[in-house]
């Protein structure tokens, strides 16, 4: 962990915020499925001198001099990413997941072209065509949904009908709040039938794919995979675009730079290389599989208590709970209640939710971060018990205070990587 001595001397106010966040993470439970902890090595790399270097262009083709070491770390990141996912080409420069998605649209589409993606309320993402995003002013987005929210099965027949009618140029798999596996082979067949690119946004599940805990879309012939590099992949915040064929990768490179972004953030690219190196180690596969085991165990424990889970379980790292039917709480009320006792998760819409997004009917939670801390199935039992007690004791401030202290004591047994004991 960095010493923060210079920060403490120069800017005590910011130092106190940093220290407060370290304490919050060390003493609390992180169940937001899109959050995770980076290693000390990744953290050190993010704070390295690569921050000082402009590096527009790509390795061997830069617009500035002095690039021998930036080329070295970006080439490492590219080769490790390709090895992790079986890709023919990797662009590791996107600053985040949303820019990676938009740059891919720019590479593969013309203005007015159609994208068929998952409906937001059924688990999709804002960048998959929600009307509040600017990208919908450029492209036409149409949607598919689950056929049965009790099982989570996507309505592939409806997807095919929409694809035949709308003739999308991209058929987009992927989600931000969907607990089940996707039938990539079936989606690829539909894409081929209508002449569309098969693209997968695996931002949430990249680490599970890298660790061979769930299926890789490239194994079923997908053309492009988009992802963030944090979340289950346990790297720095950033994005990445992978393509099965190197030829398609050249179009993507031009779209990322100079088409959409300026200079790459080199300290983050170096940190991506470190994280990808960690994910190539055998123990990362054990970690990815434990994430899924933990999530499934947590789901079973909740359902045994009578809690209603959307899709009645999970195949990946996340769970969706209908709080209104389960506990007579809105998602916003549940988020605040669990935050009160040191358990962090997020409110989330559920399928065809009658409530508004800022106070929806559900919550979303997952197991990547707690698994990083070394927790297993037994600890999932404890976490579910904590949450059910919070629900039962709501309104009793003394009981919630006592529960919060229990959560802190429990968390201290499982150190956060990269954060020394405080």
XYZ file of C-alpha atoms in Angstrom:
422
model
C 0.000 0.000 0.000
C 1.333 3.510 -0.759
C 2.481 5.391 2.339
C 0.470 8.552 1.561
C 3.049 10.544 3.565
C 3.291 13.286 0.938
C -0.479 13.524 0.621
C -0.953 13.749 4.371
C 1.537 16.607 4.609
C 0.319 18.533 1.568
C -3.451 18.013 1.624
C -4.816 16.689 4.932
C -8.429 17.075 3.772
C -8.001 14.696 0.835
C -5.875 12.356 2.954
C -8.695 12.070 5.492
C -11.113 11.175 2.705
C -8.710 8.482 1.449
C -8.217 7.114 4.940
C -11.969 7.156 5.553
C -12.591 5.163 2.394
C -9.921 2.647 3.403
C -11.648 2.163 6.752
C -15.054 1.838 5.078
C -13.761 -0.890 2.783
C -11.875 -2.720 5.530
C -14.799 -2.717 7.975
C -17.665 -3.226 5.537
C -19.043 -5.867 3.195
C -18.887 -5.032 -0.520
C -21.676 -6.795 -2.402
C -22.062 -4.495 -5.418
C -21.395 -7.035 -8.203
C -19.542 -4.522 -10.384
C -17.006 -3.696 -7.655
C -13.877 -5.548 -6.573
C -10.484 -5.078 -4.936
C -7.246 -4.729 -6.860
C -3.965 -6.260 -5.729
C -1.168 -4.230 -4.180
C 0.821 -4.664 -7.402
C -1.994 -3.234 -9.542
C -2.416 -0.344 -7.090
C 1.301 0.476 -7.201
C 1.308 0.431 -11.001
C -1.630 2.829 -11.172
C 0.427 5.328 -9.155
C 3.529 4.957 -11.346
C 5.449 7.426 -13.516
C 3.566 6.227 -16.597
C 1.043 8.877 -15.559
C 3.511 11.489 -16.863
C 3.688 10.192 -20.456
C 1.634 11.086 -23.534
C 1.400 8.111 -25.899
C -1.078 8.816 -28.707
C -1.048 5.982 -31.203
C -0.187 2.322 -30.735
C 3.020 0.392 -29.947
C 5.572 1.117 -32.663
C 3.323 3.837 -34.159
C 3.263 6.769 -31.727
C 3.062 10.507 -32.332
C 5.600 11.350 -29.586
C 9.102 10.159 -28.817
C 10.320 8.403 -25.686
C 7.952 5.454 -26.019
C 10.150 2.400 -25.493
C 8.662 1.564 -22.097
C 5.090 2.547 -22.882
C 5.298 0.300 -25.932
C 6.633 -2.464 -23.705
C 3.776 -2.395 -21.193
C 1.032 -1.933 -23.790
C 2.378 -4.840 -25.831
C 2.372 -6.956 -22.659
C -1.220 -6.000 -21.922
C -2.292 -6.846 -25.484
C -0.610 -10.242 -25.584
C -1.874 -11.223 -22.140
C -5.427 -10.162 -23.011
C -5.357 -12.229 -26.192
C -4.071 -15.236 -24.265
C -6.731 -14.870 -21.560
C -9.687 -14.828 -23.932
C -8.449 -16.583 -27.077
C -8.701 -13.385 -29.117
C -7.033 -12.581 -32.408
C -6.741 -8.897 -31.532
C -7.010 -6.737 -28.405
C -7.306 -2.994 -27.939
C -6.525 -2.111 -24.315
C -6.806 1.673 -24.646
C -10.511 2.408 -23.891
C -10.769 4.540 -20.772
C -13.869 2.687 -19.524
C -16.566 0.237 -20.569
C -18.975 2.763 -22.076
C -16.306 4.316 -24.378
C -15.348 0.799 -25.471
C -18.953 0.125 -26.443
C -19.358 3.410 -28.288
C -16.046 3.019 -30.146
C -17.181 -0.427 -31.276
C -20.445 0.983 -32.605
C -18.455 3.597 -34.530
C -16.209 0.863 -35.960
C -18.971 -1.478 -37.125
C -21.952 0.755 -37.931
C -23.051 3.680 -40.058
C -25.391 6.343 -38.632
C -28.936 5.031 -38.627
C -27.950 1.359 -38.421
C -29.786 -0.883 -35.962
C -28.522 -2.646 -32.832
C -30.566 -5.375 -31.129
C -29.741 -5.529 -27.414
C -31.220 -6.526 -24.082
C -33.922 -4.355 -22.514
C -32.564 -2.404 -19.526
C -35.299 -3.527 -17.122
C -34.569 -7.169 -18.008
C -30.864 -6.803 -17.255
C -29.341 -4.758 -20.092
C -27.039 -1.736 -19.816
C -27.505 1.973 -20.542
C -25.065 1.766 -23.466
C -27.205 -0.942 -25.070
C -29.675 1.680 -26.207
C -31.453 3.322 -23.323
C -33.198 6.486 -24.558
C -31.367 8.729 -22.044
C -28.024 8.098 -23.818
C -26.789 10.261 -26.688
C -25.785 7.231 -28.740
C -29.482 6.627 -29.472
C -29.453 9.847 -31.513
C -27.005 8.188 -33.922
C -28.145 4.559 -34.087
C -31.475 2.755 -33.906
C -31.730 0.426 -30.902
C -34.332 -2.312 -30.566
C -34.654 -4.728 -27.659
C -35.218 -8.286 -26.581
C -36.367 -9.541 -23.163
C -36.615 -12.586 -20.961
C -39.431 -14.961 -21.825
C -39.859 -16.120 -18.244
C -38.565 -14.124 -15.264
C -39.029 -17.181 -13.046
C -36.314 -19.068 -14.945
C -34.540 -16.156 -16.624
C -34.755 -17.739 -20.057
C -34.294 -15.160 -22.801
C -36.985 -15.215 -25.472
C -34.764 -16.315 -28.358
C -37.734 -16.897 -30.654
C -38.808 -13.286 -30.177
C -35.188 -12.198 -30.625
C -35.093 -13.959 -33.987
C -38.412 -12.433 -35.054
C -37.188 -8.935 -34.168
C -33.888 -9.567 -35.942
C -35.622 -10.754 -39.123
C -37.905 -7.721 -39.050
C -35.393 -5.012 -38.035
C -32.230 -6.368 -39.753
C -29.756 -5.199 -37.087
C -26.079 -4.774 -37.972
C -25.131 -5.787 -34.413
C -26.779 -8.472 -32.285
C -25.614 -7.611 -28.773
C -25.317 -10.101 -25.919
C -24.526 -8.901 -22.421
C -26.006 -7.317 -19.352
C -25.515 -5.466 -16.109
C -28.177 -7.215 -14.032
C -28.916 -10.679 -15.461
C -28.161 -13.765 -13.335
C -28.269 -16.505 -15.977
C -26.049 -17.892 -18.748
C -26.611 -16.738 -22.325
C -26.993 -19.162 -25.226
C -24.235 -17.649 -27.364
C -24.488 -20.347 -30.032
C -28.160 -19.584 -30.602
C -27.480 -15.842 -30.766
C -24.630 -16.386 -33.231
C -26.950 -18.408 -35.467
C -29.510 -15.570 -35.455
C -26.760 -13.025 -36.221
C -25.570 -15.080 -39.178
C -29.117 -15.437 -40.474
C -29.575 -11.655 -40.690
C -25.970 -10.738 -41.550
C -25.208 -9.046 -38.207
C -22.057 -8.902 -36.151
C -22.324 -10.987 -32.980
C -20.996 -8.782 -30.171
C -20.838 -9.630 -26.459
C -20.558 -7.065 -23.688
C -18.995 -9.182 -20.931
C -18.087 -6.315 -18.588
C -19.559 -8.084 -15.568
C -18.381 -11.610 -16.311
C -14.955 -11.124 -17.930
C -13.160 -12.613 -14.947
C -15.494 -15.615 -14.906
C -14.773 -16.206 -18.596
C -11.027 -15.712 -18.113
C -11.143 -18.206 -15.240
C -13.151 -20.708 -17.320
C -16.008 -20.628 -14.807
C -18.548 -19.839 -17.542
C -18.595 -20.023 -21.340
C -16.491 -17.824 -23.646
C -18.523 -16.200 -26.483
C -15.565 -16.667 -28.852
C -16.035 -20.437 -28.498
C -19.407 -19.994 -30.219
C -18.081 -17.790 -33.008
C -18.786 -14.285 -31.680
C -16.997 -11.538 -33.580
C -16.275 -9.016 -30.820
C -16.160 -8.992 -27.033
C -16.354 -5.750 -25.059
C -15.429 -5.487 -21.411
C -14.344 -3.425 -18.498
C -11.111 -4.460 -16.823
C -12.266 -4.119 -13.223
C -15.272 -6.027 -11.819
C -14.667 -9.806 -11.903
C -11.398 -9.379 -13.834
C -10.001 -7.615 -10.750
C -7.951 -5.013 -12.604
C -7.830 -1.216 -12.757
C -10.820 0.785 -13.940
C -10.806 0.804 -17.719
C -12.128 -0.874 -20.845
C -10.986 -3.258 -23.559
C -12.190 -4.459 -26.976
C -11.350 -7.964 -28.195
C -11.998 -9.336 -31.660
C -11.800 -12.892 -32.925
C -10.177 -11.844 -36.218
C -7.187 -9.512 -36.472
C -8.649 -7.802 -39.553
C -11.659 -6.553 -37.644
C -9.306 -5.362 -34.935
C -7.702 -2.852 -37.292
C -11.062 -1.134 -37.784
C -11.562 -1.060 -34.034
C -8.107 0.446 -33.450
C -8.877 3.315 -35.810
C -12.207 3.870 -34.116
C -10.685 4.059 -30.630
C -7.814 6.343 -31.714
C -7.938 8.753 -33.398
C -11.658 8.281 -34.023
C -13.046 8.554 -30.511
C -10.412 8.958 -27.810
C -7.242 10.985 -27.400
C -4.144 9.733 -25.635
C -4.281 6.483 -23.686
C -3.955 6.507 -19.901
C -0.641 4.690 -19.741
C -0.494 4.020 -16.001
C -3.857 2.255 -16.320
C -2.672 0.243 -19.328
C 0.392 -0.834 -17.357
C -1.892 -1.809 -14.476
C -4.088 -3.775 -16.916
C -0.985 -5.728 -17.945
C -0.326 -6.600 -14.297
C -3.941 -7.663 -13.707
C -4.016 -9.782 -16.871
C -0.813 -11.459 -15.715
C -2.506 -12.289 -12.415
C -5.554 -13.668 -14.243
C -3.342 -16.007 -16.298
C -2.204 -17.801 -13.141
C -3.906 -21.114 -12.232
C -5.190 -19.775 -8.912
C -7.326 -17.213 -10.739
C -9.425 -20.043 -12.180
C -10.033 -21.279 -8.631
C -11.081 -17.759 -7.679
C -13.517 -17.416 -10.603
C -15.147 -20.737 -9.831
C -15.471 -19.811 -6.157
C -17.297 -16.603 -7.116
C -19.963 -18.687 -8.842
C -20.174 -21.233 -6.023
C -20.579 -18.415 -3.502
C -23.308 -16.720 -5.528
C -25.254 -19.958 -5.985
C -24.951 -20.770 -2.292
C -26.114 -17.287 -1.310
C -29.069 -17.581 -3.682
C -30.142 -20.900 -2.161
C -29.844 -19.503 1.358
C -32.019 -16.506 0.477
C -34.650 -18.625 -1.257
C -34.840 -21.006 1.711
C -35.798 -17.977 3.815
C -38.652 -17.101 1.450
C -36.834 -14.260 -0.293
C -37.941 -13.815 -3.923
C -35.040 -13.870 -6.377
C -35.548 -12.813 -9.978
C -34.914 -15.955 -12.109
C -34.968 -18.079 -8.902
C -31.213 -18.319 -8.613
C -28.046 -17.519 -10.520
C -25.513 -19.013 -12.938
C -22.909 -16.290 -12.479
C -21.774 -13.788 -9.854
C -24.916 -11.777 -9.150
C -28.365 -12.016 -7.588
C -31.458 -9.889 -8.121
C -33.923 -9.614 -5.226
C -37.491 -8.316 -5.403
C -37.535 -6.350 -2.129
C -41.168 -5.276 -2.350
C -42.495 -8.822 -2.457
C -39.809 -10.246 -0.179
C -39.613 -7.688 2.621
C -42.184 -4.960 1.925
C -39.309 -2.550 1.214
C -38.449 -0.625 -1.929
C -35.012 -1.142 -3.432
C -33.954 2.301 -2.224
C -35.094 1.579 1.331
C -33.267 -1.768 1.301
C -30.053 -0.158 0.030
C -30.175 2.416 2.862
C -30.963 -0.234 5.474
C -28.030 -2.456 4.514
C -25.708 0.536 4.234
C -26.716 1.360 7.815
C -25.108 -1.890 9.019
C -22.028 -1.787 6.762
C -23.292 -3.913 3.863
C -23.021 -2.165 0.499
C -25.152 -3.143 -2.495
C -27.262 -1.226 -5.001
C -30.918 -0.620 -5.714
C -31.912 -1.867 -9.171
C -34.970 -2.152 -11.379
C -36.415 -5.607 -11.886
C -38.100 -6.935 -15.023
C -40.931 -4.608 -16.114
C -40.602 -2.754 -12.822
C -43.609 -0.518 -12.036
C -41.386 1.716 -9.871
C -38.934 4.415 -11.001
C -35.150 3.747 -11.315
C -34.186 5.996 -8.362
C -36.388 3.944 -6.027
C -37.077 0.667 -7.816
C -38.468 -2.612 -6.550
C -35.206 -4.521 -6.383
C -31.609 -4.710 -5.306
C -28.582 -6.176 -7.063
C -25.794 -7.921 -5.176
C -22.906 -10.214 -5.983
C -19.911 -12.127 -4.700
C -16.710 -11.004 -6.543
C -15.363 -8.670 -3.833
C -16.123 -10.897 -0.847
C -14.573 -13.851 -2.692
C -11.425 -11.781 -3.266
C -11.207 -11.412 0.524
C -11.145 -15.189 0.893
C -14.755 -15.850 1.843
C -16.452 -19.120 0.920
C -19.834 -20.763 1.281
C -19.817 -20.678 5.092
C -19.263 -16.934 5.038
C -22.123 -16.526 2.544
C -24.399 -18.052 5.192
C -23.182 -15.431 7.652
C -23.742 -12.573 5.198
C -27.280 -13.686 4.398
C -28.008 -13.983 8.112
C -26.701 -10.425 8.646
C -28.996 -9.123 5.919
C -32.091 -10.973 7.100
C -31.458 -9.747 10.651
C -31.204 -6.171 9.360
C -34.589 -6.583 7.674
C -36.124 -8.068 10.817
C -34.625 -5.380 13.090
C -35.356 -2.342 10.920
C -36.480 0.583 12.983
C -34.681 -0.694 16.096
C -31.664 1.624 16.129
C -29.937 -0.089 19.050
C -30.238 -3.493 17.370
C -28.917 -2.096 14.075
C -25.975 -0.471 15.879
C -25.114 -3.804 17.482
C -25.417 -5.586 14.138
C -23.104 -3.028 12.517
C -20.462 -3.779 15.138
C -20.818 -7.497 14.400
C -20.303 -6.798 10.692
C -17.134 -4.789 11.436
C -15.714 -7.574 13.611
C -16.519 -10.149 10.953
C -14.908 -8.104 8.166
C -11.675 -7.632 10.103
C -11.063 -11.368 9.724
C -10.835 -10.947 5.930
C -8.295 -8.256 4.953
C -8.809 -6.205 1.810
C -5.918 -6.718 -0.660
C -3.692 -3.672 -0.948
C -4.949 -2.101 2.268
C -2.799 -2.559 5.377
C -4.462 -3.057 8.736
C -5.625 0.302 10.059
